[in-house]
Amino acid sequence: MHSKTPEVIEMANLIGRSTSSISIRLGNFASCDPYHQNRGVKGMVGGIKQCQPIWDEFFTNQGELIFLSESILAEKENLTIESKFDELLFDLRNLKGETKIREVKTRVNQNVFRQIVVANYSVKCAISGIDLPELLFASHIIPWSKNEEERLNPENGICLSALYDKAFDKGLIGINEKYKILISEKLRKRKDEDYYAKYFESLENKLISLPQRYLPKKEFLQYHLDTIFNLKS
């Protein structure tokens, strides 16, 4: 990200810093990321020393990082986290204490996860190519409830439209380590139905559209095949 990137300009205006200082800071954080290290990204030595402890603190605690970041952004915008995400949280208004805090954090983090995953797939379903955001979901490969550590890992998400999101969640379809689609036995038994020919027949062994950066982790796809695919069907 350079100083003319729209997001850099937006952040600079929000926190009252120069775009160049934001760009340099982001470069220093990027140099702490193993992914960017492998790409040869190098930051400023002094800046890295400041950024590395922060990176280490949050690298394995993405949930806290996301929620804290969104809370700070809301504060900079003179909003509360509840007012910023009012459409997501409107039905939690009567909750109190730890229960409300937990639910607010969960929904905010899920919303950010969705934004990351959908953007990673260029706002298109990886199976159908549908590009209407209102119809797109960030489908977890390992379900949210099964692995707290990987809940917000973008490698644990695939952008799918509503039909294929539900089919994947229920184990009616799967994706193998070569990123090709598998059809469950239960779904195959419906091959004489019109909807099968229309929505599923052509999917067998079809390669999904791959994302810009965060490929679905193969271990996660195998987990889905072993514990969800066919078993729920």
Backbone as CSV, one residue per row, in Angstrom:
resi,resn,N_x,N_y,N_z,CA_x,CA_y,CA_z,C_x,C_y,C_z
1,MET,0.832,-1.200,0.000,0.000,0.000,0.000,0.869,1.253,0.000
2,HIS,0.646,2.131,-0.942,1.421,3.361,-1.013,0.568,4.535,-0.549
3,SER,1.163,5.698,-0.527,0.505,6.867,0.065,-0.723,7.341,-0.710
4,LYS,-0.892,6.877,-1.952,-2.046,7.297,-2.745,-3.167,6.255,-2.757
5,THR,-2.973,5.173,-2.029,-4.026,4.160,-1.919,-5.219,4.755,-1.173
6,PRO,-6.442,4.592,-1.699,-7.621,5.206,-1.058,-7.751,4.874,0.422
7,GLU,-7.484,3.619,0.795,-7.610,3.233,2.200,-6.584,3.938,3.075
8,VAL,-5.393,4.167,2.527,-4.351,4.882,3.272,-4.766,6.334,3.481
9,ILE,-5.294,6.942,2.440,-5.758,8.333,2.541,-6.884,8.444,3.562
10,GLU,-7.808,7.491,3.522,-8.932,7.498,4.461,-8.443,7.384,5.898
11,MET,-7.514,6.466,6.146,-7.007,6.295,7.504,-6.227,7.520,7.962
12,ALA,-5.427,8.093,7.075,-4.655,9.284,7.430,-5.581,10.419,7.851
13,ASN,-6.649,10.605,7.111,-7.619,11.651,7.461,-8.314,11.350,8.781
14,LEU,-8.565,10.078,9.021,-9.301,9.674,10.212,-8.500,9.897,11.483
15,ILE,-7.211,9.603,11.435,-6.404,9.693,12.661,-5.470,10.901,12.678
16,GLY,-5.548,11.731,11.638,-4.757,12.954,11.636,-3.273,12.756,11.425
17,ARG,-2.922,11.815,10.554,-1.514,11.576,10.228,-1.311,11.751,8.727
18,SER,-0.056,11.867,8.317,0.233,11.998,6.895,0.097,10.638,6.210
19,THR,-0.224,10.686,4.922,-0.360,9.432,4.174,0.972,8.686,4.094
20,SER,2.062,9.412,4.026,3.368,8.749,3.945,3.691,8.004,5.232
21,SER,3.339,8.583,6.379,3.616,7.909,7.652,2.769,6.645,7.792
22,ILE,1.513,6.700,7.313,0.653,5.519,7.345,1.220,4.440,6.433
23,SER,1.640,4.830,5.246,2.183,3.880,4.287,3.432,3.192,4.831
24,ILE,4.305,3.972,5.448,5.529,3.405,6.027,5.196,2.436,7.153
25,ARG,4.240,2.827,7.985,3.843,1.971,9.111,3.282,0.642,8.610
26,LEU,2.441,0.709,7.593,1.881,-0.512,7.029,2.972,-1.390,6.422
27,GLY,3.963,-0.761,5.813,5.090,-1.513,5.273,5.869,-2.222,6.359
28,ASN,6.012,-1.560,7.503,6.711,-2.182,8.629,5.927,-3.374,9.172
29,PHE,4.605,-3.217,9.255,3.784,-4.349,9.700,3.844,-5.486,8.681
30,ALA,3.811,-5.138,7.390,3.874,-6.171,6.353,5.165,-6.972,6.446
31,SER,6.245,-6.313,6.837,7.530,-7.009,6.943,7.568,-7.975,8.119
32,CYS,6.564,-7.901,9.004,6.446,-8.861,10.109,5.652,-10.094,9.697
33,ASP,4.973,-10.009,8.566,4.095,-11.074,8.090,4.912,-12.091,7.288
34,PRO,4.918,-13.368,7.693,5.685,-14.380,6.952,5.346,-14.421,5.465
35,TYR,4.077,-14.178,5.132,3.673,-14.176,3.726,4.447,-13.129,2.952
36,HIS,4.512,-11.907,3.495,5.220,-10.830,2.808,6.734,-10.977,2.929
37,GLN,7.198,-11.590,4.003,8.628,-11.873,4.119,9.085,-12.767,2.973
38,ASN,8.262,-13.766,2.644,8.601,-14.668,1.539,8.584,-13.952,0.194
39,ARG,7.869,-12.840,0.130,7.828,-12.031,-1.093,8.965,-11.021,-1.140
40,GLY,9.774,-10.999,-0.082,10.910,-10.091,-0.050,10.603,-8.703,0.460
41,VAL,9.437,-8.525,1.100,9.074,-7.216,1.641,9.933,-6.915,2.864
42,LYS,10.525,-5.745,2.884,11.364,-5.328,4.007,10.969,-3.924,4.446
43,GLY,10.798,-3.764,5.735,10.467,-2.457,6.280,11.695,-1.765,6.830
44,MET,11.463,-0.701,7.575,12.550,0.037,8.208,12.899,-0.642,9.529
45,VAL,14.190,-0.813,9.783,14.645,-1.579,10.946,14.041,-1.049,12.239
46,GLY,14.108,0.260,12.432,13.563,0.844,13.659,12.066,0.658,13.770
47,GLY,11.379,0.793,12.642,9.929,0.632,12.637,9.507,-0.794,12.904
48,ILE,10.268,-1.743,12.371,9.952,-3.153,12.589,10.040,-3.498,14.067
49,LYS,11.022,-2.938,14.744,11.181,-3.212,16.177,9.960,-2.747,16.967
50,GLN,9.317,-1.682,16.492,8.102,-1.202,17.152,6.893,-2.067,16.789
51,CYS,6.854,-2.523,15.551,5.683,-3.256,15.065,5.691,-4.735,15.448
52,GLN,6.871,-5.330,15.560,6.946,-6.774,15.801,6.236,-7.216,17.082
53,PRO,6.416,-6.510,18.223,5.694,-6.935,19.438,4.175,-6.878,19.274
54,ILE,3.691,-5.873,18.537,2.245,-5.767,18.301,1.784,-6.918,17.418
55,TRP,2.563,-7.195,16.382,2.244,-8.317,15.496,2.194,-9.625,16.284
56,ASP,3.200,-9.852,17.113,3.270,-11.096,17.880,2.088,-11.228,18.842
57,GLU,1.654,-10.108,19.412,0.550,-10.144,20.369,-0.759,-10.563,19.715
58,PHE,-0.981,-10.097,18.495,-2.289,-10.308,17.873,-2.311,-11.370,16.781
59,PHE,-1.156,-11.860,16.359,-1.105,-12.811,15.244,-1.926,-14.062,15.533
60,THR,-1.895,-14.520,16.774,-2.659,-15.708,17.151,-3.944,-15.343,17.893
61,ASN,-4.325,-14.090,17.839,-5.549,-13.643,18.505,-6.310,-12.706,17.572
62,GLN,-6.686,-13.239,16.429,-7.307,-12.414,15.400,-8.655,-11.857,15.836
63,GLY,-9.370,-12.621,16.654,-10.668,-12.146,17.114,-10.554,-10.863,17.907
64,GLU,-9.584,-10.820,18.808,-9.379,-9.621,19.613,-8.890,-8.471,18.746
65,LEU,-8.016,-8.768,17.793,-7.492,-7.740,16.891,-8.612,-7.089,16.084
66,ILE,-9.464,-7.903,15.489,-10.540,-7.369,14.653,-11.492,-6.509,15.465
67,PHE,-11.918,-7.028,16.615,-12.892,-6.279,17.412,-12.286,-4.994,17.958
68,LEU,-11.051,-5.056,18.421,-10.389,-3.856,18.935,-10.219,-2.822,17.826
69,SER,-9.846,-3.268,16.642,-9.679,-2.354,15.507,-10.989,-1.663,15.156
70,GLU,-12.066,-2.441,15.107,-13.363,-1.860,14.779,-13.838,-0.906,15.870
71,SER,-13.531,-1.218,17.123,-13.907,-0.334,18.231,-13.167,0.995,18.144
72,ILE,-11.879,0.941,17.814,-11.076,2.161,17.682,-11.569,2.996,16.500
73,LEU,-11.869,2.334,15.381,-12.391,3.053,14.217,-13.711,3.739,14.544
74,ALA,-14.572,3.040,15.265,-15.852,3.642,15.660,-15.623,4.876,16.519
75,GLU,-14.689,4.775,17.450,-14.382,5.913,18.329,-13.867,7.099,17.522
76,LYS,-12.996,6.829,16.539,-12.460,7.902,15.703,-13.557,8.555,14.859
77,GLU,-14.598,7.796,14.590,-15.724,8.323,13.815,-16.803,8.916,14.714
78,ASN,-16.461,9.044,16.007,-17.396,9.580,17.015,-18.658,8.727,17.131
79,LEU,-18.462,7.422,17.055,-19.551,6.468,17.179,-19.222,5.444,18.255
80,THR,-20.245,4.774,18.754,-20.015,3.589,19.571,-20.017,2.382,18.643
81,ILE,-19.479,1.284,19.113,-19.469,0.083,18.285,-20.894,-0.365,17.983
82,GLU,-21.804,-0.135,18.950,-23.202,-0.528,18.751,-23.883,0.323,17.679
83,SER,-23.606,1.623,17.680,-24.243,2.489,16.683,-23.647,2.274,15.293
84,LYS,-22.357,1.979,15.226,-21.724,1.752,13.928,-22.289,0.504,13.250
85,PHE,-22.585,-0.505,14.056,-23.092,-1.765,13.508,-24.546,-1.993,13.915
86,ASP,-25.310,-0.927,13.915,-26.688,-0.991,14.405,-27.524,-2.039,13.676
87,GLU,-27.354,-2.155,12.362,-28.158,-3.110,11.600,-27.854,-4.549,11.996
88,LEU,-26.628,-4.799,12.451,-26.248,-6.143,12.879,-26.677,-6.442,14.303
89,LEU,-26.769,-5.392,15.122,-26.897,-5.577,16.568,-28.234,-5.139,17.139
90,PHE,-29.164,-4.725,16.273,-30.402,-4.109,16.776,-31.173,-5.020,17.718
91,ASP,-31.101,-6.329,17.518,-31.886,-7.242,18.349,-31.179,-7.630,19.644
92,LEU,-30.010,-7.022,19.900,-29.272,-7.315,21.132,-29.445,-6.221,22.180
93,ARG,-30.271,-5.247,21.884,-30.362,-4.063,22.747,-30.786,-4.395,24.166
94,ASN,-31.551,-5.445,24.346,-32.045,-5.774,25.684,-31.110,-6.693,26.466
95,LEU,-30.045,-7.144,25.824,-29.081,-7.984,26.532,-28.208,-7.128,27.437
96,LYS,-27.652,-7.754,28.462,-26.832,-7.035,29.429,-25.517,-7.779,29.688
97,GLY,-24.564,-7.047,30.223,-23.342,-7.627,30.765,-22.530,-8.451,29.786
98,GLU,-21.940,-9.542,30.303,-21.032,-10.368,29.520,-21.722,-11.001,28.314
99,THR,-22.996,-11.331,28.471,-23.730,-11.931,27.352,-23.777,-10.978,26.167
100,LYS,-24.077,-9.709,26.429,-24.145,-8.727,25.348,-22.769,-8.495,24.743
101,ILE,-21.753,-8.372,25.582,-20.391,-8.149,25.080,-19.979,-9.287,24.151
102,ARG,-20.256,-10.509,24.574,-19.883,-11.678,23.770,-20.618,-11.695,22.433
103,GLU,-21.915,-11.408,22.457,-22.700,-11.437,21.227,-22.310,-10.312,20.276
104,VAL,-22.057,-9.125,20.819,-21.628,-7.991,19.990,-20.306,-8.321,19.312
105,LYS,-19.371,-8.832,20.079,-18.049,-9.168,19.535,-18.163,-10.222,18.438
106,THR,-18.982,-11.232,18.674,-19.153,-12.301,17.689,-19.700,-11.759,16.377
107,ARG,-20.727,-10.937,16.451,-21.359,-10.445,15.217,-20.462,-9.468,14.462
108,VAL,-19.778,-8.609,15.191,-18.864,-7.669,14.535,-17.752,-8.440,13.835
109,ASN,-17.181,-9.426,14.520,-16.092,-10.198,13.932,-16.564,-11.022,12.736
110,GLN,-17.755,-11.589,12.825,-18.295,-12.337,11.691,-18.514,-11.426,10.489
111,ASN,-18.949,-10.210,10.738,-19.169,-9.255,9.657,-17.856,-8.893,8.964
112,VAL,-16.810,-8.673,9.754,-15.504,-8.349,9.172,-14.956,-9.551,8.407
113,PHE,-15.130,-10.747,8.970,-14.701,-11.973,8.284,-15.377,-12.072,6.917
114,ARG,-16.664,-11.790,6.883,-17.386,-11.836,5.614,-16.803,-10.835,4.616
115,GLN,-16.535,-9.627,5.071,-15.972,-8.608,4.180,-14.642,-9.074,3.594
116,ILE,-13.792,-9.663,4.442,-12.474,-10.124,3.990,-12.612,-11.239,2.963
117,VAL,-13.456,-12.223,3.268,-13.604,-13.379,2.381,-14.239,-12.976,1.055
118,VAL,-15.295,-12.189,1.099,-15.966,-11.771,-0.136,-15.009,-10.959,-1.011
119,ALA,-14.254,-10.051,-0.408,-13.273,-9.267,-1.174,-12.183,-10.164,-1.746
120,ASN,-11.778,-11.183,-0.983,-10.731,-12.102,-1.431,-11.136,-12.841,-2.701
121,TYR,-12.439,-13.045,-2.880,-12.952,-13.715,-4.077,-13.510,-12.717,-5.094
122,SER,-13.053,-11.475,-4.986,-13.443,-10.422,-5.941,-14.956,-10.249,-6.029
123,VAL,-15.623,-10.434,-4.894,-17.076,-10.267,-4.771,-17.808,-11.151,-5.786
124,LYS,-17.382,-12.412,-5.852,-18.038,-13.383,-6.729,-18.103,-14.737,-6.037
125,CYS,-19.203,-15.437,-6.256,-19.314,-16.807,-5.766,-18.256,-17.666,-6.447
126,ALA,-17.530,-18.456,-5.667,-16.454,-19.285,-6.209,-16.970,-20.420,-7.088
127,ILE,-18.272,-20.687,-7.036,-18.852,-21.761,-7.844,-19.667,-21.213,-9.007
128,SER,-20.570,-20.299,-8.732,-21.500,-19.820,-9.769,-21.049,-18.545,-10.463
129,GLY,-20.168,-17.790,-9.815,-19.755,-16.506,-10.378,-20.718,-15.377,-10.093
130,ILE,-21.798,-15.650,-9.365,-22.746,-14.592,-8.996,-22.006,-13.476,-8.272
131,ASP,-22.267,-12.228,-8.659,-21.522,-11.105,-8.099,-22.416,-10.074,-7.415
132,LEU,-23.581,-10.492,-6.955,-24.445,-9.612,-6.168,-24.093,-9.787,-4.694
133,PRO,-23.537,-8.766,-4.051,-23.118,-8.906,-2.648,-24.224,-9.398,-1.728
134,GLU,-25.458,-9.003,-2.034,-26.580,-9.404,-1.175,-26.799,-10.916,-1.171
135,LEU,-26.279,-11.604,-2.172,-26.476,-13.049,-2.285,-25.241,-13.848,-1.890
136,LEU,-24.213,-13.170,-1.403,-22.950,-13.843,-1.117,-22.736,-14.054,0.375
137,PHE,-22.160,-15.211,0.701,-21.857,-15.575,2.079,-20.380,-15.942,2.199
138,ALA,-19.837,-15.706,3.380,-18.497,-16.196,3.702,-18.678,-17.551,4.371
139,SER,-18.589,-18.604,3.595,-18.853,-19.952,4.099,-17.634,-20.479,4.846
140,HIS,-17.847,-20.873,6.088,-16.761,-21.486,6.851,-16.530,-22.919,6.367
141,ILE,-15.269,-23.275,6.216,-14.925,-24.657,5.860,-15.011,-25.521,7.118
142,ILE,-14.238,-25.169,8.140,-14.442,-25.725,9.475,-15.468,-24.833,10.151
143,PRO,-16.580,-25.373,10.606,-17.635,-24.531,11.176,-17.151,-23.649,12.320
144,TRP,-17.795,-22.498,12.456,-17.483,-21.517,13.501,-17.409,-22.169,14.876
145,SER,-18.324,-23.064,15.161,-18.426,-23.660,16.497,-17.377,-24.725,16.772
146,LYS,-16.666,-25.180,15.736,-15.769,-26.320,15.901,-14.311,-25.957,16.127
147,ASN,-13.916,-24.746,15.790,-12.502,-24.390,15.931,-12.376,-22.893,16.174
148,GLU,-12.250,-22.523,17.437,-12.193,-21.104,17.797,-10.969,-20.417,17.203
149,GLU,-9.849,-21.126,17.156,-8.597,-20.527,16.681,-8.661,-20.144,15.207
150,GLU,-9.415,-20.904,14.405,-9.451,-20.671,12.955,-10.730,-19.980,12.484
151,ARG,-11.555,-19.530,13.416,-12.835,-18.927,13.050,-12.696,-17.781,12.062
152,LEU,-11.700,-16.943,12.291,-11.570,-15.711,11.514,-10.413,-15.768,10.525
153,ASN,-9.878,-16.950,10.322,-8.804,-17.144,9.354,-9.404,-17.126,7.950
154,PRO,-9.006,-16.190,7.093,-9.592,-16.135,5.745,-9.333,-17.389,4.924
155,GLU,-8.327,-18.194,5.320,-8.094,-19.472,4.647,-9.168,-20.495,5.017
156,ASN,-10.001,-20.153,5.991,-11.103,-21.016,6.410,-12.437,-20.522,5.845
157,GLY,-12.373,-19.682,4.833,-13.595,-19.139,4.249,-13.601,-19.231,2.733
158,ILE,-14.773,-19.485,2.175,-14.975,-19.490,0.729,-16.210,-18.649,0.436
159,CYS,-16.122,-17.792,-0.549,-17.269,-16.964,-0.922,-18.219,-17.782,-1.797
160,LEU,-19.426,-18.005,-1.273,-20.423,-18.792,-1.999,-21.766,-18.076,-1.992
161,SER,-22.517,-18.247,-3.065,-23.881,-17.717,-3.102,-24.779,-18.605,-2.250
162,ALA,-25.995,-18.120,-1.997,-26.851,-18.722,-0.972,-27.057,-20.225,-1.151
163,LEU,-27.377,-20.669,-2.361,-27.650,-22.085,-2.595,-26.431,-22.945,-2.280
164,TYR,-25.274,-22.542,-2.787,-24.079,-23.365,-2.608,-23.498,-23.229,-1.205
165,ASP,-23.738,-22.107,-0.563,-23.359,-21.966,0.845,-24.087,-23.009,1.686
166,LYS,-25.382,-23.130,1.485,-26.172,-24.099,2.255,-25.787,-25.534,1.890
167,ALA,-25.581,-25.788,0.603,-25.200,-27.137,0.174,-23.851,-27.546,0.761
168,PHE,-22.917,-26.619,0.818,-21.598,-26.891,1.392,-21.707,-27.097,2.897
169,ASP,-22.480,-26.253,3.551,-22.656,-26.339,5.000,-23.286,-27.670,5.406
170,LYS,-24.189,-28.180,4.601,-24.894,-29.425,4.918,-24.197,-30.668,4.366
171,GLY,-23.036,-30.495,3.744,-22.291,-31.640,3.251,-22.813,-32.230,1.959
172,LEU,-23.663,-31.504,1.262,-24.187,-31.991,-0.017,-23.166,-31.843,-1.134
173,ILE,-22.285,-30.872,-0.982,-21.145,-30.735,-1.887,-19.886,-30.571,-1.052
174,GLY,-18.760,-30.915,-1.630,-17.472,-30.734,-0.971,-16.466,-30.196,-1.970
175,ILE,-15.295,-29.851,-1.478,-14.208,-29.358,-2.327,-12.946,-30.099,-1.915
176,ASN,-12.269,-30.711,-2.869,-11.080,-31.495,-2.518,-9.815,-30.648,-2.514
177,GLU,-8.674,-31.314,-2.270,-7.410,-30.588,-2.116,-6.924,-29.970,-3.421
178,LYS,-7.528,-30.355,-4.534,-7.207,-29.747,-5.827,-8.199,-28.636,-6.173
179,TYR,-9.038,-28.298,-5.199,-10.039,-27.234,-5.325,-11.115,-27.563,-6.360
180,LYS,-11.395,-28.860,-6.484,-12.450,-29.310,-7.384,-13.674,-29.748,-6.579
181,ILE,-14.838,-29.549,-7.167,-16.103,-29.775,-6.465,-16.499,-31.249,-6.521
182,LEU,-16.965,-31.757,-5.385,-17.476,-33.118,-5.277,-18.970,-33.066,-4.967
183,ILE,-19.696,-34.043,-5.472,-21.137,-34.131,-5.246,-21.422,-35.312,-4.323
184,SER,-22.239,-35.106,-3.309,-22.544,-36.161,-2.343,-23.470,-37.222,-2.944
185,GLU,-23.476,-38.384,-2.308,-24.350,-39.461,-2.760,-25.822,-39.065,-2.644
186,LYS,-26.162,-38.359,-1.584,-27.555,-37.945,-1.412,-28.003,-37.069,-2.566
187,LEU,-27.128,-36.159,-2.983,-27.483,-35.266,-4.087,-27.542,-36.036,-5.403
188,ARG,-26.641,-36.998,-5.577,-26.635,-37.802,-6.805,-27.955,-38.560,-6.987
189,LYS,-28.549,-38.945,-5.869,-29.812,-39.683,-5.937,-30.947,-38.827,-6.502
190,ARG,-30.714,-37.526,-6.576,-31.730,-36.615,-7.132,-31.400,-36.215,-8.570
191,LYS,-30.574,-37.009,-9.234,-30.100,-36.620,-10.568,-31.214,-36.528,-11.610
192,ASP,-32.356,-37.151,-11.322,-33.470,-37.073,-12.272,-34.323,-35.820,-12.088
193,GLU,-34.042,-35.087,-11.040,-34.799,-33.861,-10.780,-34.277,-32.720,-11.661
194,ASP,-35.182,-31.848,-12.057,-34.791,-30.718,-12.908,-33.756,-29.832,-12.227
195,TYR,-33.914,-29.624,-10.924,-32.988,-28.722,-10.229,-31.573,-29.285,-10.188
196,TYR,-31.448,-30.627,-10.189,-30.108,-31.219,-10.193,-29.385,-30.883,-11.496
197,ALA,-30.085,-31.076,-12.596,-29.487,-30.769,-13.899,-29.153,-29.289,-14.022
198,LYS,-29.993,-28.463,-13.425,-29.827,-27.014,-13.571,-28.714,-26.457,-12.698
199,TYR,-28.608,-26.971,-11.462,-27.718,-26.330,-10.496,-26.511,-27.170,-10.055
200,PHE,-26.541,-28.486,-10.304,-25.483,-29.318,-9.730,-24.759,-30.225,-10.725
201,GLU,-25.436,-30.675,-11.753,-24.857,-31.686,-12.643,-23.514,-31.263,-13.228
202,SER,-23.407,-30.025,-13.620,-22.184,-29.551,-14.284,-21.043,-29.250,-13.310
203,LEU,-21.306,-29.381,-12.002,-20.295,-29.005,-11.015,-19.261,-30.092,-10.753
204,GLU,-19.592,-31.341,-11.033,-18.712,-32.457,-10.687,-17.309,-32.247,-11.248
205,ASN,-16.321,-32.219,-10.345,-14.901,-32.045,-10.699,-14.580,-30.685,-11.316
206,LYS,-15.507,-29.760,-11.199,-15.242,-28.404,-11.680,-14.333,-27.676,-10.690
207,LEU,-13.356,-26.956,-11.205,-12.463,-26.162,-10.363,-13.187,-24.906,-9.899
208,ILE,-13.135,-24.636,-8.600,-13.736,-23.393,-8.121,-12.896,-22.208,-8.588
209,SER,-13.477,-21.047,-8.613,-12.714,-19.828,-8.904,-11.833,-19.529,-7.698
210,LEU,-10.550,-19.445,-7.917,-9.614,-19.279,-6.810,-9.513,-17.816,-6.396
211,PRO,-9.241,-17.572,-5.128,-9.208,-16.201,-4.608,-7.923,-15.477,-4.963
212,GLN,-7.900,-14.193,-4.656,-6.739,-13.365,-4.949,-5.526,-13.762,-4.115
213,ARG,-5.775,-14.070,-2.831,-4.640,-14.310,-1.946,-4.813,-15.537,-1.063
214,TYR,-5.857,-15.563,-0.249,-5.989,-16.606,0.765,-6.673,-17.837,0.179
215,LEU,-5.877,-18.784,-0.298,-6.441,-20.033,-0.794,-7.056,-20.816,0.359
216,PRO,-8.145,-21.543,0.104,-8.671,-22.413,1.156,-7.581,-23.389,1.602
217,LYS,-7.375,-23.477,2.897,-6.318,-24.342,3.412,-6.698,-25.801,3.191
218,LYS,-5.768,-26.574,2.656,-6.082,-27.949,2.276,-6.457,-28.807,3.474
219,GLU,-5.830,-28.540,4.630,-6.192,-29.288,5.840,-7.641,-29.019,6.240
220,PHE,-8.093,-27.790,6.020,-9.474,-27.439,6.355,-10.448,-28.132,5.399
221,LEU,-10.092,-28.158,4.112,-10.939,-28.840,3.135,-11.039,-30.330,3.447
222,GLN,-9.928,-30.926,3.886,-9.945,-32.341,4.242,-10.819,-32.584,5.462
223,TYR,-10.762,-31.660,6.421,-11.635,-31.755,7.595,-13.100,-31.778,7.155
224,HIS,-13.439,-30.889,6.248,-14.822,-30.825,5.759,-15.217,-32.131,5.082
225,LEU,-14.317,-32.687,4.269,-14.614,-33.944,3.590,-14.776,-35.086,4.586
226,ASP,-13.946,-35.081,5.632,-13.951,-36.177,6.607,-15.118,-36.111,7.581
227,THR,-15.558,-34.900,7.922,-16.515,-34.770,9.030,-17.879,-34.196,8.637
228,ILE,-17.982,-33.618,7.447,-19.242,-32.971,7.055,-19.771,-33.511,5.731
229,PHE,-18.923,-33.597,4.735,-19.341,-34.048,3.407,-19.953,-35.444,3.484
230,ASN,-21.129,-35.607,2.914,-21.889,-36.861,2.918,-22.440,-37.233,4.286
231,LEU,-21.680,-36.968,5.375,-22.105,-37.410,6.697,-23.372,-36.707,7.141
232,LYS,-23.502,-35.419,6.797,-24.712,-34.676,7.149,-25.843,-34.960,6.172
233,SER,-25.507,-35.595,5.100,-26.522,-35.870,4.094,-26.968,-37.305,4.182
